[in-house]
Coordinates of C-alpha atoms and ligand atoms in Angstrom, one line a residue:
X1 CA 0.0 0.0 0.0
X2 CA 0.6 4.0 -0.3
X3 CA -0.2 6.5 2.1
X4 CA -0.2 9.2 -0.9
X5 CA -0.5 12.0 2.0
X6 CA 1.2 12.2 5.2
X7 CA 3.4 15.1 7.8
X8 CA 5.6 12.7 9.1
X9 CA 8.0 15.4 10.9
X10 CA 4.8 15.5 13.2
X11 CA 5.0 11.8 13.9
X12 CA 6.6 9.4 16.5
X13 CA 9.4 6.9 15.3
X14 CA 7.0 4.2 16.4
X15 CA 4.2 5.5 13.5
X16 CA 6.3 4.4 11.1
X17 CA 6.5 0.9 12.4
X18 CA 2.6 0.3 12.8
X19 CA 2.1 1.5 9.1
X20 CA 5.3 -0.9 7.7
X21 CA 3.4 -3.8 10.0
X22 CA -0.3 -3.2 8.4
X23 CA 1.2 -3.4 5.0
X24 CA 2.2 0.2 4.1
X25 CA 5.2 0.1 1.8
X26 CA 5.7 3.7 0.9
X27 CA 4.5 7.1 1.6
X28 CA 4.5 10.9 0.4
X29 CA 5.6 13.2 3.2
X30 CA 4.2 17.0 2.1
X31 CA 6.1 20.3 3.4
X32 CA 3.3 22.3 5.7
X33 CA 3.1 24.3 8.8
X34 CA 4.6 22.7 11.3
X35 CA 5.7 25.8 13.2
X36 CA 5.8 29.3 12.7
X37 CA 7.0 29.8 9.7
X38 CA 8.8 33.4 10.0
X39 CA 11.6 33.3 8.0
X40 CA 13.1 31.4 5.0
X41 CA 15.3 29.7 7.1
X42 CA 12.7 28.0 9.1
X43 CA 11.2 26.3 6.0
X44 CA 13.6 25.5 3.8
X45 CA 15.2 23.7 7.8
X46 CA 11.4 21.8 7.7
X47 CA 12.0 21.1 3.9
X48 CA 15.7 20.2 5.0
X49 CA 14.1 17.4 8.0
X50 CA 11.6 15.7 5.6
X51 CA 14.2 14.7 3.1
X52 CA 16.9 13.5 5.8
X53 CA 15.6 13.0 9.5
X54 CA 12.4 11.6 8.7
X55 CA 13.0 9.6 5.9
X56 CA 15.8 7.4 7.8
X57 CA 13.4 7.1 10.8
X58 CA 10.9 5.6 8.5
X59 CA 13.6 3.9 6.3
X60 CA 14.7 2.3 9.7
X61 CA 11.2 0.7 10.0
X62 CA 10.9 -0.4 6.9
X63 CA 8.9 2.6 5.2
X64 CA 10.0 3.6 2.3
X65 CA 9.1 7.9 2.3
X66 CA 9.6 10.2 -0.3
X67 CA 9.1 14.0 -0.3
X68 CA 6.7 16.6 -1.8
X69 CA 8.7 20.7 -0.9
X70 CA 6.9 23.4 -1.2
X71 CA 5.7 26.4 -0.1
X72 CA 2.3 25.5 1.8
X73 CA -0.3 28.7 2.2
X74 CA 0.0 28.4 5.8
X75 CA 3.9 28.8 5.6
X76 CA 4.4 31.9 3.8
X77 CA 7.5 34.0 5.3
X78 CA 7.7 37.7 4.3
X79 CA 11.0 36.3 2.6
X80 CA 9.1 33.4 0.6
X81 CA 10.9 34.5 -2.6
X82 CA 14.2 32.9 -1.0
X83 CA 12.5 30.2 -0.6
X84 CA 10.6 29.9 -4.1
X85 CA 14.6 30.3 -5.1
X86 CA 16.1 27.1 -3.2
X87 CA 12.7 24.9 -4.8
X88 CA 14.1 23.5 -8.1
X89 CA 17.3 22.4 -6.2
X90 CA 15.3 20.3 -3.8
X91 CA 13.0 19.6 -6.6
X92 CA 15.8 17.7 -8.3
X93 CA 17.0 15.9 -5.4
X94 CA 16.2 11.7 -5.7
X95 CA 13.3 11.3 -3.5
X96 CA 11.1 14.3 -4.2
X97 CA 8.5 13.6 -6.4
X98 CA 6.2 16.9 -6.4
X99 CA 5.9 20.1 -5.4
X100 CA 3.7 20.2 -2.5
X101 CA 1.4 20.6 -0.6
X102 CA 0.8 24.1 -2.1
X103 CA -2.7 26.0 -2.2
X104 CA -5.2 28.1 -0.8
X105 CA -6.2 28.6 2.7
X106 CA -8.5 31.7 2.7
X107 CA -7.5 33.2 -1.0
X108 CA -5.4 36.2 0.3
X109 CA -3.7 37.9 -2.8
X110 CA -0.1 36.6 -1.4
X111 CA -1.5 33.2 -1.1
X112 CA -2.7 33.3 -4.9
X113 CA 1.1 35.1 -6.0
X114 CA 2.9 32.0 -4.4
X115 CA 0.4 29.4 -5.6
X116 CA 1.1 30.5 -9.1
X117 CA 4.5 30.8 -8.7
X118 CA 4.8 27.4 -7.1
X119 CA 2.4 26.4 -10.7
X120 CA 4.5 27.7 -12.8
X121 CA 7.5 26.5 -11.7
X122 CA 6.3 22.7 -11.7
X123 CA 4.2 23.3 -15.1
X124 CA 7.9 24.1 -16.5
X125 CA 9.6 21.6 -14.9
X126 CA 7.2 19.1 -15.7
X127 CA 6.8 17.9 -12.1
X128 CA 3.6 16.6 -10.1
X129 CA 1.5 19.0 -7.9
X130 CA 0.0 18.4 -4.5
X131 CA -2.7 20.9 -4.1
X132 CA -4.3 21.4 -0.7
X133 CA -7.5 22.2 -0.1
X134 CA -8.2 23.5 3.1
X135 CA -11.1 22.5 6.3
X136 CA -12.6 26.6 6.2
X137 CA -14.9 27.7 3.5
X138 CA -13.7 24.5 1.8
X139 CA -16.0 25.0 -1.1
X140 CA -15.5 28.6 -2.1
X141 CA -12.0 28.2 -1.2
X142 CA -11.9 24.9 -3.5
X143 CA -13.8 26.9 -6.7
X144 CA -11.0 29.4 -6.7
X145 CA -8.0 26.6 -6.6
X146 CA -9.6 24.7 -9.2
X147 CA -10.2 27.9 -11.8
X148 CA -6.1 28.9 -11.0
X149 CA -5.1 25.2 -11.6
X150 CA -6.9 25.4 -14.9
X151 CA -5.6 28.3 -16.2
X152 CA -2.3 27.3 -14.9
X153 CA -1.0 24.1 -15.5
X154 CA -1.2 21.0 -17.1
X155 CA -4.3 18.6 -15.6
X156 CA -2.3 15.8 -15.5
X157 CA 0.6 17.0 -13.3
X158 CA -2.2 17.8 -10.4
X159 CA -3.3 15.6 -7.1
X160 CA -5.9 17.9 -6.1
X161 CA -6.4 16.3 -2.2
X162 CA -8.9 16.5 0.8
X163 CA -11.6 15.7 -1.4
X164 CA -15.0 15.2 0.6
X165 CA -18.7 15.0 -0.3
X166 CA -18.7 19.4 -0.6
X167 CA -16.2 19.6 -3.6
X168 CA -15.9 15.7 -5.4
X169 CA -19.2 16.4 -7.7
X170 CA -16.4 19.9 -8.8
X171 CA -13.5 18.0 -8.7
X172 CA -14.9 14.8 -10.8
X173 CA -14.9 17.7 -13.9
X174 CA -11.4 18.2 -13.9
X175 CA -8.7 15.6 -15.5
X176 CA -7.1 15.7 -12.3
X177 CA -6.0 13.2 -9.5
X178 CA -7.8 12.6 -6.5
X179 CA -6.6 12.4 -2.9
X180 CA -9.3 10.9 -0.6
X181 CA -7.8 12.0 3.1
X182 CA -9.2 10.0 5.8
X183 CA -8.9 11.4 8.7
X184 CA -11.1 12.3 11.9
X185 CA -12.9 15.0 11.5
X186 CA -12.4 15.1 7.9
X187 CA -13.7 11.6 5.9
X188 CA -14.3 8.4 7.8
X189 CA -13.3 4.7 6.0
X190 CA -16.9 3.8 5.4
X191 CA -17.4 7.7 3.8
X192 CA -14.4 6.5 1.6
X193 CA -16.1 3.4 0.4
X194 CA -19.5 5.3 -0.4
X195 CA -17.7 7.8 -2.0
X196 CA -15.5 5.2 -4.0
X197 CA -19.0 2.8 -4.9
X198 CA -20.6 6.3 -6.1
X199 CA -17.3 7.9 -8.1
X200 CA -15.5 4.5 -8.7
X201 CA -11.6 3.8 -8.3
X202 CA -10.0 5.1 -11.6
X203 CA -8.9 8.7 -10.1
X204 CA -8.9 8.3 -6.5
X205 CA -5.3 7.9 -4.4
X206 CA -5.9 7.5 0.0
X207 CA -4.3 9.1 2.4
X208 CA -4.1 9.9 5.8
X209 CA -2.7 13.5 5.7
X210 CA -1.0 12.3 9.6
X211 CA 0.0 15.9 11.2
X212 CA -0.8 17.2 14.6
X213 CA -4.1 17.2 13.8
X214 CA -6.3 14.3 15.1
X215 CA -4.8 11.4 12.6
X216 CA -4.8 8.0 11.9
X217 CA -1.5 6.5 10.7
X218 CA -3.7 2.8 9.6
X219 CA -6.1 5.0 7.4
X220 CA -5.5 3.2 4.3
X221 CA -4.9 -0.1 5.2
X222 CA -8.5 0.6 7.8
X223 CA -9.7 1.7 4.3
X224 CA -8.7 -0.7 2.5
X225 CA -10.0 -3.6 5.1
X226 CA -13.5 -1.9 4.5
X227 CA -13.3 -1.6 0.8
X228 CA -13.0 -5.5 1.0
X229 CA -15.7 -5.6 3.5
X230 CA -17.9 -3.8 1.1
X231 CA -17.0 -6.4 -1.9
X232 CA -14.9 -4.3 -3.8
X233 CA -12.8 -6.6 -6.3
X234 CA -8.6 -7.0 -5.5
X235 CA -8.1 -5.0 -8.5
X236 CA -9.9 -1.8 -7.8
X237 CA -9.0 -1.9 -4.0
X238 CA -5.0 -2.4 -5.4
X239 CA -5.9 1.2 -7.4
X240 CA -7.0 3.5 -5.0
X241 CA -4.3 2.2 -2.2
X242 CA -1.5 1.6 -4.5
X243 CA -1.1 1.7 -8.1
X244 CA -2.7 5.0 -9.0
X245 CA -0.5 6.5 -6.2
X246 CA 2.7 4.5 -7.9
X247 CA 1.8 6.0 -11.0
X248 CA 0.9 9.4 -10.2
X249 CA 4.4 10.2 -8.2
X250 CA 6.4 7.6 -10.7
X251 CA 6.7 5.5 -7.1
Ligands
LIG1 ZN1 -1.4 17.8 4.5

């Protein structure tokens, strides 16, 4: 399985195991918020910790993690040009396989300049996109993402993720990947499997976007158990929890 999705700076070492032991083989860890984020320095250090500290402390149980580095709306420093500077030298680095998670948190003018900076960049550098969408005004919020993606960048290159039941009848219009975060508070593994009977399997990845919020680190393989529960056939359930993941980061 993939866990397409996941902050695992804000994880314990012992995460990492319970995932490897429920089947878990690889996961996407996505730059966010972790702290304040008041200066360059602190980010590109965050972006610095994903790619080294927490991809040994998963490698050492047996997770394989790669990166998504970004600038994430809720982690824009007055000096975020230094860091839109440093991207394409992470973005080159062997284990990062998107630019991410970037967005729209409340569609501030700065948070639409970097977003389309952060587009551009990846639309020339043909790389993968992990677009957030956020828990506030999710909708409205979601309508104004999805209109900058499209006249932005190339569909194909975009995971558009925390889809629920408020924006998946929008985002099932676009030629764009799917990220189905289940989480508390955010979509449960039996809201999954409705979701997955009524949409089917062919564009959805599952995550468990872990952070410091509440979080489940067996989301997909939970998922997953339900999905075969609900009758779903071996080779749809092996879509949505691994191969359209594979495919999407080249994983
Ligand atoms: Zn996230």
């Amino acid at each position: 399985m993939i866990d397409a999705h996941v902050h695992a700076d804000t994880r314990p070492y012992e995460d990492f195991e319970k995932m490897a032991v429920a089947g878990v083989e690889k996961a996407v860890s996505c730059a966010h918020d972790p702290l304040r984020m008041s200066t360059s320095d602190v980010v590109l250090d965050h972006i610095n910790r994903i790619l080294k500290n927490d991809t040994k402390r998963a490698a050492e149980n047996g997770l394989k993690l790669y990166a998504a580095v970004g600038i994430h709306p809720r982690s824009i420093s007055k000096d975020w040009e230094t860091v839109l500077n440093e991207l394409p030298y992470f973005l080159e680095k062997e284990n990062v396989v998107a630019v991410g998670e970037i967005g729209l948190e409340t569609t501030s003018n700065i948070e639409k300049e970097v977003f389309k900076k952060q587009l551009q960049l990846a639309d020339n550098m043909n790389m993968k996109v992990v677009v957030h969408t956020p828990r506030q005004n999710k909708y409205e919020v979601a309508r104004v993402t999805s209109s900058i993606l499209e006249e932005m960048i190339n569909p194909s290159l975009v995971q558009l993720d925390h889809v629920d039941n408020s924006i998946v009848d929008m985002a099932v219009e676009h030629d764009w990947n799917l990220g189905l975060t289940v989480q508390p508070l955010k979509v449960t593994p039996d809201e999954a499997v409705s979701m997955l009977k009524e949409y089917g399997v062919d564009r959805f990845v599952l995550d468990s976007d872990m952070s410091s919020s509440p979080s489940d680190p067996l989301s997909v393989p939970k998922t997953v158990h339900k999905m075969k529960l609900a009758g779903f056939e071996d080779s749809e359930i092996k879509k949505v929890s691994h191969s359209n993941a594979a495919e999407f980061y080249g994983i």
